[in-house]
Each structure stands twice: as C-alpha cells, then as structure tokens.
Short mmCIF file of N, CA and C in Angstrom, two decimals:
data_model
loop_
_atom_site.label_atom_id
_atom_site.label_comp_id
_atom_site.label_asym_id
_atom_site.label_seq_id
_atom_site.Cartn_x
_atom_site.Cartn_y
_atom_site.Cartn_z
N MET A 219 60.20 124.17 91.35
CA MET A 219 58.92 123.33 90.66
C MET A 219 57.75 123.04 90.79
N GLY A 220 57.62 123.37 92.69
CA GLY A 220 56.46 123.43 92.93
C GLY A 220 55.57 124.70 92.29
N ASP A 221 56.16 126.20 91.73
CA ASP A 221 55.76 127.15 91.06
C ASP A 221 55.38 126.86 90.20
N ARG A 222 56.36 126.02 89.44
CA ARG A 222 55.68 125.52 87.95
C ARG A 222 54.54 124.69 88.11
N LYS A 223 54.21 123.87 89.37
CA LYS A 223 52.81 122.95 89.47
C LYS A 223 51.78 124.12 89.75
N GLN A 224 51.93 125.03 90.50
CA GLN A 224 50.78 125.64 91.18
C GLN A 224 50.50 126.39 90.02
N ALA A 225 51.03 126.64 88.97
CA ALA A 225 50.90 127.52 88.04
C ALA A 225 49.89 126.79 87.26
N ARG A 226 50.51 125.54 86.57
CA ARG A 226 49.45 124.69 85.68
C ARG A 226 47.99 124.21 86.02
N ASP A 227 48.46 124.16 87.33
CA ASP A 227 46.66 124.01 87.99
C ASP A 227 46.48 125.09 88.34
N GLU A 228 46.18 126.49 88.34
CA GLU A 228 45.91 127.17 88.45
C GLU A 228 44.99 128.10 86.93
N GLU A 229 45.88 127.30 85.79
CA GLU A 229 45.81 127.38 84.49
C GLU A 229 44.41 126.48 84.41
N PHE A 230 44.33 125.50 85.24
CA PHE A 230 43.53 124.21 84.66
C PHE A 230 42.54 124.89 85.04
N GLN A 231 42.41 125.12 86.22
CA GLN A 231 41.43 125.76 87.35
C GLN A 231 40.36 126.82 86.34
N SER A 232 41.19 127.37 85.73
CA SER A 232 40.97 128.94 84.87
C SER A 232 40.20 128.27 83.83
N PHE A 233 40.57 127.15 83.36
CA PHE A 233 40.08 126.89 82.13
C PHE A 233 39.25 126.13 82.73
N VAL A 234 38.70 125.29 83.51
CA VAL A 234 37.28 124.58 83.97
C VAL A 234 36.32 125.66 84.50
N ILE A 235 36.50 126.63 84.69
CA ILE A 235 35.74 127.92 85.27
C ILE A 235 35.22 128.03 83.83
N GLY A 236 36.12 128.37 83.32
CA GLY A 236 35.69 129.30 82.18
C GLY A 236 34.58 128.41 81.30
N ARG A 237 35.26 127.24 80.96
CA ARG A 237 34.58 126.27 80.09
C ARG A 237 33.53 125.23 80.38
N TRP A 238 33.11 125.28 81.96
CA TRP A 238 31.95 124.73 82.20
C TRP A 238 30.96 124.31 82.11
N PRO A 239 30.30 125.92 81.93
CA PRO A 239 28.81 125.49 81.10
C PRO A 239 29.04 125.14 80.07
N ARG A 240 29.59 125.43 79.48
CA ARG A 240 29.76 124.83 77.44
C ARG A 240 29.55 123.31 77.67
N LEU A 241 30.56 122.85 78.35
CA LEU A 241 31.01 121.36 78.41
C LEU A 241 30.14 120.84 78.83
N MET A 242 29.56 121.42 80.04
CA MET A 242 28.04 120.36 80.76
C MET A 242 26.96 120.45 79.54
N ARG A 243 26.60 121.43 78.70
CA ARG A 243 25.86 121.85 77.68
C ARG A 243 26.11 120.84 76.68
N THR A 244 27.14 120.50 76.24
CA THR A 244 27.28 119.55 74.56
C THR A 244 26.98 118.15 75.55
N ALA A 245 27.74 117.82 76.94
CA ALA A 245 27.69 116.60 77.32
C ALA A 245 26.06 116.34 77.58
N PHE A 246 25.24 116.84 78.09
CA PHE A 246 24.01 116.69 78.46
C PHE A 246 23.08 116.29 76.64
N LEU A 247 23.66 117.22 75.99
CA LEU A 247 23.39 117.02 74.90
C LEU A 247 23.60 115.82 74.17
N LEU A 248 24.79 115.16 74.97
CA LEU A 248 25.13 113.71 74.31
C LEU A 248 24.88 112.57 74.79
N THR A 249 24.52 112.89 75.93
CA THR A 249 24.19 111.88 76.73
C THR A 249 22.57 111.93 77.27
N GLY A 250 22.05 113.12 77.15
CA GLY A 250 20.77 113.23 77.81
C GLY A 250 20.31 113.46 79.13
N GLU A 251 21.25 112.98 80.25
CA GLU A 251 20.72 112.94 81.17
C GLU A 251 21.65 114.02 82.12
N GLN A 252 21.26 114.47 82.98
CA GLN A 252 22.23 115.58 84.05
C GLN A 252 23.38 114.65 84.49
N HIS A 253 23.02 113.75 84.82
CA HIS A 253 24.11 112.53 85.83
C HIS A 253 24.95 112.18 85.09
N ALA A 254 24.46 111.91 83.57
CA ALA A 254 25.66 110.80 82.97
C ALA A 254 26.37 112.28 82.58
N ALA A 255 26.02 113.45 81.95
CA ALA A 255 26.50 114.35 81.84
C ALA A 255 27.85 114.76 82.85
N GLU A 256 27.48 115.11 84.24
CA GLU A 256 28.30 115.55 84.49
C GLU A 256 29.52 114.49 84.61
N ASP A 257 29.54 113.66 84.92
CA ASP A 257 29.95 111.91 84.76
C ASP A 257 31.36 112.12 83.69
N LEU A 258 30.61 112.44 82.44
CA LEU A 258 31.05 112.54 81.19
C LEU A 258 32.20 113.69 81.12
N VAL A 259 31.68 115.00 81.86
CA VAL A 259 32.36 116.23 81.74
C VAL A 259 33.52 115.52 83.07
N GLN A 260 33.34 115.14 84.03
CA GLN A 260 34.61 114.59 84.96
C GLN A 260 35.14 114.07 84.63
N SER A 261 34.86 113.17 83.79
CA SER A 261 35.93 112.05 83.38
C SER A 261 36.81 112.83 82.62
N THR A 262 35.93 113.24 81.49
CA THR A 262 37.03 113.95 80.88
C THR A 262 38.03 114.70 80.94
N LEU A 263 37.81 116.07 81.88
CA LEU A 263 38.53 116.90 83.10
C LEU A 263 39.52 116.22 83.63
N GLU A 264 38.97 114.83 84.43
CA GLU A 264 40.21 114.12 84.78
C GLU A 264 41.47 113.69 83.51
N GLN A 265 40.82 113.59 82.59
CA GLN A 265 42.12 112.74 81.68
C GLN A 265 42.86 113.92 80.92
N ALA A 266 42.04 115.15 81.15
CA ALA A 266 42.79 116.12 80.51
C ALA A 266 43.51 116.97 81.72
N TYR A 267 43.22 116.61 82.91
CA TYR A 267 44.39 117.41 84.01
C TYR A 267 45.69 116.70 84.08
N VAL A 268 45.42 115.15 83.68
CA VAL A 268 46.49 114.27 83.55
C VAL A 268 47.23 114.54 82.91
N ALA A 269 47.08 115.52 81.46
CA ALA A 269 47.55 115.27 80.30
C ALA A 269 47.66 117.22 80.24
N TRP A 270 47.78 117.60 81.17
CA TRP A 270 47.06 119.26 80.96
C TRP A 270 48.19 119.76 80.06
N ARG A 271 49.57 119.13 80.72
CA ARG A 271 50.84 120.08 80.01
C ARG A 271 50.61 120.10 78.36
N ARG A 272 50.02 119.08 78.12
CA ARG A 272 50.03 118.96 76.64
C ARG A 272 48.94 119.78 75.80
N VAL A 273 47.67 119.37 76.67
CA VAL A 273 46.45 119.90 76.62
C VAL A 273 46.38 121.97 76.60
N GLY A 274 47.17 122.16 77.80
CA GLY A 274 47.37 123.52 77.54
C GLY A 274 48.46 124.17 76.79
N SER A 275 48.97 123.50 76.48
CA SER A 275 49.66 124.02 74.70
C SER A 275 49.04 123.36 73.78
N ALA A 276 48.36 123.23 73.99
CA ALA A 276 47.66 122.92 72.47
C ALA A 276 47.09 124.33 71.33
N ASP A 277 47.36 124.49 70.28
CA ASP A 277 46.48 125.24 69.81
C ASP A 277 45.42 126.21 70.31
N ASP A 278 44.20 124.74 70.35
CA ASP A 278 42.89 124.98 71.01
C ASP A 278 42.53 124.07 71.85
N PRO A 279 43.03 124.29 73.24
CA PRO A 279 42.75 123.19 74.40
C PRO A 279 41.34 122.63 74.50
N GLU A 280 40.28 124.28 74.43
CA GLU A 280 38.50 123.69 74.40
C GLU A 280 38.70 122.66 73.62
N ALA A 281 39.08 122.58 72.13
CA ALA A 281 38.52 121.75 71.01
C ALA A 281 39.34 120.50 71.18
N TYR A 282 40.79 120.35 71.89
CA TYR A 282 41.56 118.74 72.48
C TYR A 282 40.48 118.32 73.50
N VAL A 283 39.76 118.79 74.23
CA VAL A 283 39.00 118.75 75.26
C VAL A 283 37.88 118.16 75.21
N ARG A 284 36.87 118.74 73.61
CA ARG A 284 35.46 118.09 73.63
C ARG A 284 36.19 116.85 72.90
N ARG A 285 37.45 116.36 72.26
CA ARG A 285 37.59 115.70 71.12
C ARG A 285 37.40 114.54 72.00
N VAL A 286 38.09 114.47 73.26
CA VAL A 286 38.47 113.94 74.57
C VAL A 286 37.03 113.58 75.09
N MET A 287 35.95 114.78 75.32
CA MET A 287 34.53 114.20 75.75
C MET A 287 33.75 112.92 74.52
N ILE A 288 34.13 113.46 73.11
CA ILE A 288 33.68 112.62 72.30
C ILE A 288 33.85 111.32 72.05
N ASN A 289 35.20 111.20 72.01
CA ASN A 289 35.77 110.23 72.30
C ASN A 289 35.15 108.98 73.15
N ALA A 290 35.35 109.84 74.26
CA ALA A 290 34.73 109.22 75.73
C ALA A 290 33.19 108.77 75.44
N HIS A 291 32.41 109.42 75.22
CA HIS A 291 31.22 109.07 74.77
C HIS A 291 31.02 108.13 73.82
N ALA A 292 31.59 108.27 72.54
CA ALA A 292 31.43 107.12 72.01
C ALA A 292 31.87 105.85 72.17
N ARG A 293 33.39 105.56 73.28
CA ARG A 293 33.00 104.70 73.38
C ARG A 293 32.50 104.03 74.48
N LYS A 294 31.69 105.01 75.22
CA LYS A 294 30.63 104.48 76.09
C LYS A 294 29.28 103.69 75.03
N HIS A 295 29.23 104.72 74.08
CA HIS A 295 28.06 103.67 73.55
C HIS A 295 28.22 102.87 72.58
N ARG A 296 29.68 102.31 72.13
CA ARG A 296 29.95 101.38 71.90
C ARG A 296 29.85 100.17 72.31
N ARG A 297 29.89 100.36 73.33
CA ARG A 297 29.43 99.20 74.58
C ARG A 297 27.82 98.93 74.57
N ARG A 298 27.58 99.92 73.56
CA ARG A 298 25.61 99.34 73.50
C ARG A 298 25.08 100.08 75.18
N LEU A 299 25.56 101.07 75.59
CA LEU A 299 24.41 101.31 76.91
C LEU A 299 23.46 102.26 76.24
N ARG A 300 21.97 102.17 76.79
CA ARG A 300 21.44 102.88 75.96
C ARG A 300 21.56 104.03 76.72
N GLU A 301 21.11 104.90 75.68
CA GLU A 301 20.80 106.49 76.94
C GLU A 301 19.56 107.11 76.23
N PHE A 302 18.73 107.46 77.20
CA PHE A 302 17.88 108.53 76.72
C PHE A 302 18.13 110.20 76.63
N LEU A 303 17.83 110.57 75.77
CA LEU A 303 18.33 112.32 75.45
C LEU A 303 17.63 112.95 76.38
N ALA A 304 15.96 112.64 76.62
CA ALA A 304 15.23 113.28 77.66
C ALA A 304 14.18 112.55 78.40
N PRO A 305 14.46 112.65 79.73
CA PRO A 305 13.10 111.57 80.05
C PRO A 305 11.80 112.01 80.08
N LYS A 306 10.83 111.16 80.58
CA LYS A 306 9.80 111.47 80.54
C LYS A 306 9.04 112.27 80.94
N ASP A 307 9.51 112.86 82.20
CA ASP A 307 9.18 113.96 82.51
C ASP A 307 10.71 115.21 82.17
N ASP A 308 10.17 116.75 82.44
CA ASP A 308 11.03 117.05 82.35
C ASP A 308 11.98 117.78 83.58
N SER A 309 11.87 116.93 84.88
CA SER A 309 12.56 117.59 86.26
C SER A 309 14.16 117.23 85.66
N GLY A 310 14.50 116.27 85.47
CA GLY A 310 15.78 116.14 84.88
C GLY A 310 16.62 117.09 83.84
N LEU A 311 15.94 118.05 83.08
CA LEU A 311 16.19 118.82 82.37
C LEU A 311 17.07 119.77 82.72
N VAL A 312 18.00 119.52 82.04
CA VAL A 312 19.48 121.39 82.52
C VAL A 312 18.52 122.17 82.20
N ARG A 313 18.66 123.54 82.89
CA ARG A 313 17.99 124.79 82.61
C ARG A 313 19.08 125.96 82.57
N GLU A 314 19.17 126.07 80.94
CA GLU A 314 20.23 127.29 81.26
C GLU A 314 19.63 128.15 80.47
N ILE A 315 21.24 129.14 80.28
CA ILE A 315 20.32 130.85 79.36
C ILE A 315 20.32 130.46 78.40
N ALA A 316 20.34 130.77 77.35
CA ALA A 316 20.34 130.57 76.28
C ALA A 316 21.58 131.84 75.64
N ASP A 317 22.30 131.41 75.02
CA ASP A 317 23.20 132.23 74.30
C ASP A 317 22.59 133.61 73.18
N THR A 318 22.99 134.70 73.42
CA THR A 318 23.12 135.42 72.71
C THR A 318 22.75 134.67 70.85
N GLY A 319 21.55 135.01 70.00
CA GLY A 319 21.76 133.91 68.68
C GLY A 319 21.46 132.70 68.73
N ASP A 320 21.53 132.07 69.71
CA ASP A 320 20.98 130.45 70.00
C ASP A 320 19.82 130.25 69.93
N ARG A 321 18.97 130.33 68.56
CA ARG A 321 18.01 130.04 68.29
C ARG A 321 17.53 128.69 68.96
N ILE A 322 18.03 127.93 68.69
CA ILE A 322 17.44 126.16 69.38
C ILE A 322 17.69 126.44 70.66
N ALA A 323 18.53 127.02 71.62
CA ALA A 323 17.91 127.23 73.24
C ALA A 323 16.60 128.20 73.46
N GLN A 324 16.46 129.01 72.32
CA GLN A 324 15.60 129.83 72.66
C GLN A 324 14.19 129.35 72.17
N ALA A 325 14.07 128.42 71.59
CA ALA A 325 12.85 127.45 71.27
C ALA A 325 11.99 127.66 72.09
N GLU A 326 10.50 127.41 71.77
CA GLU A 326 9.32 127.38 72.34
C GLU A 326 9.37 126.18 73.26
N ASP A 327 9.75 124.76 72.11
CA ASP A 327 9.26 123.58 72.44
C ASP A 327 10.93 122.75 72.27
N ARG A 328 11.78 123.33 74.13
CA ARG A 328 13.01 122.58 73.80
C ARG A 328 12.71 121.14 74.21
N ASN A 329 11.75 120.69 74.62
CA ASN A 329 11.50 119.69 75.64
C ASN A 329 11.49 118.64 74.01
N ALA A 330 10.58 119.12 73.55
CA ALA A 330 10.09 118.41 72.09
C ALA A 330 11.72 118.18 71.32
N LEU A 331 12.29 119.29 71.31
CA LEU A 331 13.29 118.88 70.57
C LEU A 331 14.59 118.12 70.95
N LEU A 332 14.78 118.07 72.24
CA LEU A 332 15.39 117.05 73.01
C LEU A 332 15.17 115.59 72.94
N LYS A 333 14.11 115.45 73.02
CA LYS A 333 13.16 113.82 72.54
C LYS A 333 13.41 113.86 71.17
N ALA A 334 12.98 114.33 69.72
CA ALA A 334 13.52 114.44 68.67
C ALA A 334 15.32 113.55 68.72
N LEU A 335 16.12 114.59 69.01
CA LEU A 335 17.34 114.16 69.50
C LEU A 335 17.64 113.20 69.77
N ALA A 336 17.19 112.78 70.81
CA ALA A 336 17.22 111.08 71.31
C ALA A 336 16.93 109.96 70.01
N GLN A 337 15.65 110.62 69.23
CA GLN A 337 15.96 109.50 67.98
C GLN A 337 16.86 109.62 67.19
N LEU A 338 18.00 110.25 66.94
CA LEU A 338 18.59 110.25 65.81
C LEU A 338 19.95 109.30 66.16
N PRO A 339 20.39 108.69 65.42
CA PRO A 339 21.62 107.55 65.45
C PRO A 339 22.58 108.08 66.19
N PRO A 340 23.81 108.18 67.24
CA PRO A 340 24.34 108.80 67.75
C PRO A 340 25.57 109.69 67.19
N ARG A 341 25.86 108.89 65.77
CA ARG A 341 26.99 110.03 64.94
C ARG A 341 26.06 111.09 64.51
N GLN A 342 24.53 110.71 64.22
CA GLN A 342 24.08 111.94 63.73
C GLN A 342 23.74 112.82 65.03
N ARG A 343 23.39 112.47 65.71
CA ARG A 343 23.47 113.39 66.93
C ARG A 343 23.96 114.42 67.19
N GLU A 344 25.36 113.39 67.49
CA GLU A 344 27.05 114.52 67.47
C GLU A 344 27.47 115.34 66.65
N ALA A 345 26.92 114.95 64.96
CA ALA A 345 26.99 116.28 64.49
C ALA A 345 25.99 117.47 64.28
N VAL A 346 24.50 116.39 64.50
CA VAL A 346 23.41 117.64 64.79
C VAL A 346 24.30 118.72 65.98
N VAL A 347 24.58 118.20 66.98
CA VAL A 347 24.50 119.04 68.42
C VAL A 347 25.91 119.99 68.11
N LEU A 348 26.96 119.19 67.57
CA LEU A 348 28.27 120.20 67.38
C LEU A 348 28.14 121.06 66.32
N ARG A 349 27.43 120.75 65.04
CA ARG A 349 26.93 121.86 64.15
C ARG A 349 26.08 123.25 63.99
N TYR A 350 25.29 122.56 65.02
CA TYR A 350 23.94 123.71 65.16
C TYR A 350 23.64 124.05 66.86
N TRP A 351 24.14 123.09 67.38
CA TRP A 351 23.93 123.81 69.05
C TRP A 351 25.42 124.31 69.37
N GLU A 352 26.41 123.92 68.86
CA GLU A 352 27.42 124.46 69.59
C GLU A 352 28.18 125.14 68.51
N ASP A 353 27.61 125.38 67.05
CA ASP A 353 28.01 126.07 66.33
C ASP A 353 29.66 126.07 65.22
N LEU A 354 30.32 124.74 65.83
CA LEU A 354 31.10 124.26 65.03
C LEU A 354 31.43 124.36 63.77
N THR A 355 32.57 124.74 62.85
CA THR A 355 32.66 124.68 61.76
C THR A 355 32.77 123.50 61.29
N GLU A 356 32.49 122.80 60.21
CA GLU A 356 32.38 121.78 59.76
C GLU A 356 33.86 120.74 59.64
N THR A 357 34.70 121.41 60.23
CA THR A 357 36.42 121.21 60.35
C THR A 357 36.53 121.04 61.81
N GLN A 358 36.02 121.85 62.71
CA GLN A 358 36.34 121.46 63.61
C GLN A 358 35.25 120.19 64.18
N THR A 359 33.92 120.25 63.67
CA THR A 359 33.16 118.96 63.86
C THR A 359 33.74 117.68 63.69
N ALA A 360 34.81 117.89 62.84
CA ALA A 360 35.10 116.76 62.20
C ALA A 360 36.58 115.85 62.94
N GLU A 361 37.13 117.36 63.25
CA GLU A 361 37.72 116.84 64.08
C GLU A 361 38.06 116.41 65.66
N ALA A 362 36.57 117.11 66.15
CA ALA A 362 36.07 116.23 67.47
C ALA A 362 35.55 115.52 67.46
N MET A 363 34.63 114.73 66.29
CA MET A 363 34.23 113.40 65.91
C MET A 363 35.71 112.28 65.41
N GLY A 364 36.41 113.11 65.13
CA GLY A 364 37.40 111.74 64.49
C GLY A 364 37.48 111.38 63.25
N CYS A 365 36.18 112.12 62.31
CA CYS A 365 36.18 111.49 60.72
C CYS A 365 36.41 112.53 59.73
N SER A 366 36.23 112.24 58.94
CA SER A 366 36.51 113.26 57.44
C SER A 366 35.13 114.48 57.57
N VAL A 367 35.34 115.66 56.97
CA VAL A 367 34.35 116.55 56.85
C VAL A 367 33.04 116.33 55.97
N GLY A 368 33.49 115.38 55.19
CA GLY A 368 32.52 114.65 54.46
C GLY A 368 31.39 113.86 55.41
N SER A 369 32.10 112.90 56.15
CA SER A 369 31.45 112.64 57.22
C SER A 369 30.51 113.44 57.92
N VAL A 370 30.94 114.64 58.28
CA VAL A 370 30.37 115.19 59.25
C VAL A 370 29.14 115.85 58.49
N LYS A 371 29.21 116.31 57.27
CA LYS A 371 28.36 116.95 56.21
C LYS A 371 27.11 115.93 56.25
N SER A 372 27.56 114.70 55.80
CA SER A 372 26.46 113.51 55.84
C SER A 372 25.44 113.21 56.69
N ASN A 373 26.55 113.29 58.44
CA ASN A 373 25.77 112.97 59.34
C ASN A 373 24.71 114.34 59.71
N ALA A 374 25.17 115.24 59.72
CA ALA A 374 24.65 116.12 59.81
C ALA A 374 22.83 116.15 58.83
N ALA A 375 23.45 116.41 57.67
CA ALA A 375 22.15 116.70 57.22
C ALA A 375 21.02 115.33 57.03
N LYS A 376 21.64 113.78 57.16
CA LYS A 376 20.87 113.45 57.50
C LYS A 376 20.36 113.61 59.24
N GLY A 377 20.81 113.55 59.73
CA GLY A 377 20.19 114.00 61.20
C GLY A 377 19.07 115.47 61.12
N ILE A 378 19.17 116.39 60.24
CA ILE A 378 18.40 117.75 60.25
C ILE A 378 17.24 117.13 59.22
N ALA A 379 17.54 116.39 58.15
CA ALA A 379 16.64 115.69 57.73
C ALA A 379 15.37 115.01 58.61
N LYS A 380 15.72 114.02 59.56
CA LYS A 380 15.13 113.18 60.06
C LYS A 380 14.06 114.43 61.16
N LEU A 381 14.96 115.32 61.30
CA LEU A 381 14.32 116.29 62.75
C LEU A 381 13.16 116.82 61.98
N ARG A 382 13.70 117.40 60.49
CA ARG A 382 12.71 117.79 59.46
C ARG A 382 11.69 117.37 59.44
N ALA A 383 11.37 116.04 59.59
CA ALA A 383 10.67 115.03 59.18
C ALA A 383 9.16 115.12 60.41
N ILE A 384 9.60 115.42 61.42
CA ILE A 384 9.28 115.01 62.63
C ILE A 384 8.11 116.01 62.52
N PRO A 385 6.42 116.16 63.07
CA PRO A 385 5.81 117.13 63.00
C PRO A 385 6.15 117.92 64.10
N GLY A 386 6.11 119.50 63.56
CA GLY A 386 5.85 120.58 64.48
C GLY A 386 7.42 120.83 64.91
N LEU A 387 7.91 120.12 64.54
CA LEU A 387 9.74 120.45 64.60
C LEU A 387 10.89 121.48 63.55
N ALA A 388 9.55 121.06 62.55
CA ALA A 388 10.18 121.42 61.13
C ALA A 388 10.61 123.27 61.31
N ASP A 389 9.90 124.02 62.08
CA ASP A 389 10.22 125.36 61.86
C ASP A 389 11.34 125.24 63.00
N ILE A 390 11.68 124.71 64.15
CA ILE A 390 12.59 125.27 65.15
C ILE A 390 13.61 124.66 64.16
N VAL A 391 13.65 123.71 63.47
CA VAL A 391 15.04 123.14 62.37
C VAL A 391 15.07 124.37 61.70
N THR A 392 14.50 124.73 60.87
CA THR A 392 14.59 125.57 59.95
C THR A 392 15.04 127.26 60.44
N GLN A 393 14.78 127.35 61.66
CA GLN A 393 14.94 128.66 62.22
C GLN A 393 16.69 128.82 63.05
N GLY A 394 16.52 127.19 63.30
CA GLY A 394 17.93 127.02 63.69
C GLY A 394 19.29 126.27 63.01
N GLY A 395 19.21 126.09 61.94
CA GLY A 395 19.55 125.04 61.01
C GLY A 395 20.42 126.16 60.17
N ARG A 396 21.48 125.55 59.53
CA ARG A 396 21.68 126.23 58.37
C ARG A 396 21.65 125.45 57.06
N LYS A 397 21.32 126.38 55.83
CA LYS A 397 20.56 125.92 54.39
C LYS A 397 21.50 125.52 53.47
#
C-alpha cells in the first residue's frame, strides 16, 4: 500500500511541477495579484491532491484542475471581495517569458492590457483569459467555467468588444484575438 501512495504522490508532484507556471499565469490573470494567485493555485492543488485518484485518472487532469480553480475563484468573487487586476505600480506584476506565438504576452504595453482586463466583469474576464490567453477551445472554456458554449461566446465577444473600445488597446486585441 505504501508503494501505491508513493507512486500517486510522485505522479501528483510531477503534475504540479509541469503545470505550475501555466496555473500561476491563469490564476494571476483572474485575480490580478501575485499573492492572491499563489493562494488560489495552492488551494486548488490542495483540493486536487485530496482527490488525486479521481483527478489523475481523468481524461484531462489539467482541465479538471483548471475547473476547480475557476470554481474557487468564482466562489470567492461571489462573496463580493474586490479584486484589482493590476496594481497602481507594476512592482507586483508577474514577469513571465512569453510562449511562442502568445501575442498578448508579447504586447508592448502589457500593463495597459492588465488594467483593461481589470475593468471587465468577472465572467467576461474569465472567458477572455481562458479563450485568448490560455488558448482553450470554446468547449474547453465552457467546461472550465461551468457554462454553455453560447455563454462563453457571448462573454468573450462582449469582453473583447470592451477591450477594443479602450483607446490604444484596439491593436493589441486585434493582433491577439480571434475574428
């Protein structure tokens, strides 16, 4: 029995090491603060560890964990805790190396984009982050958000429209977004 637990622990550890950067990026984009993102990922991974037998055997464990994270973030937001996506100065912003082909991460004015995302309602922000920053399909985004594909399309379209309406961001959104 000890060998199975050790193997499960090693599998979980490998999962965490491989997914940590991407989970942190998503959490940061949802919360807007480094410490809040770390807390969100940590609490999500605690839940995943407890249920690792079920999570690890899922078709897509990363999608399962992402869904747990979105749900945890949504529960926190429903309590009406205010979150600010971008601090007044950029000292607390996460510095990441852009993924190949990730145009939004390569944008010159990342701070402006983060401030613009902060202005979006939570569901629109989730849809935009998951669809365009995490590059999930509409179906994957709907699963992560716990809603229909139509809701994803609607929230993402409204969010992108609001971002395009912000002066100076139109070029960034057009380059990074889908038509």
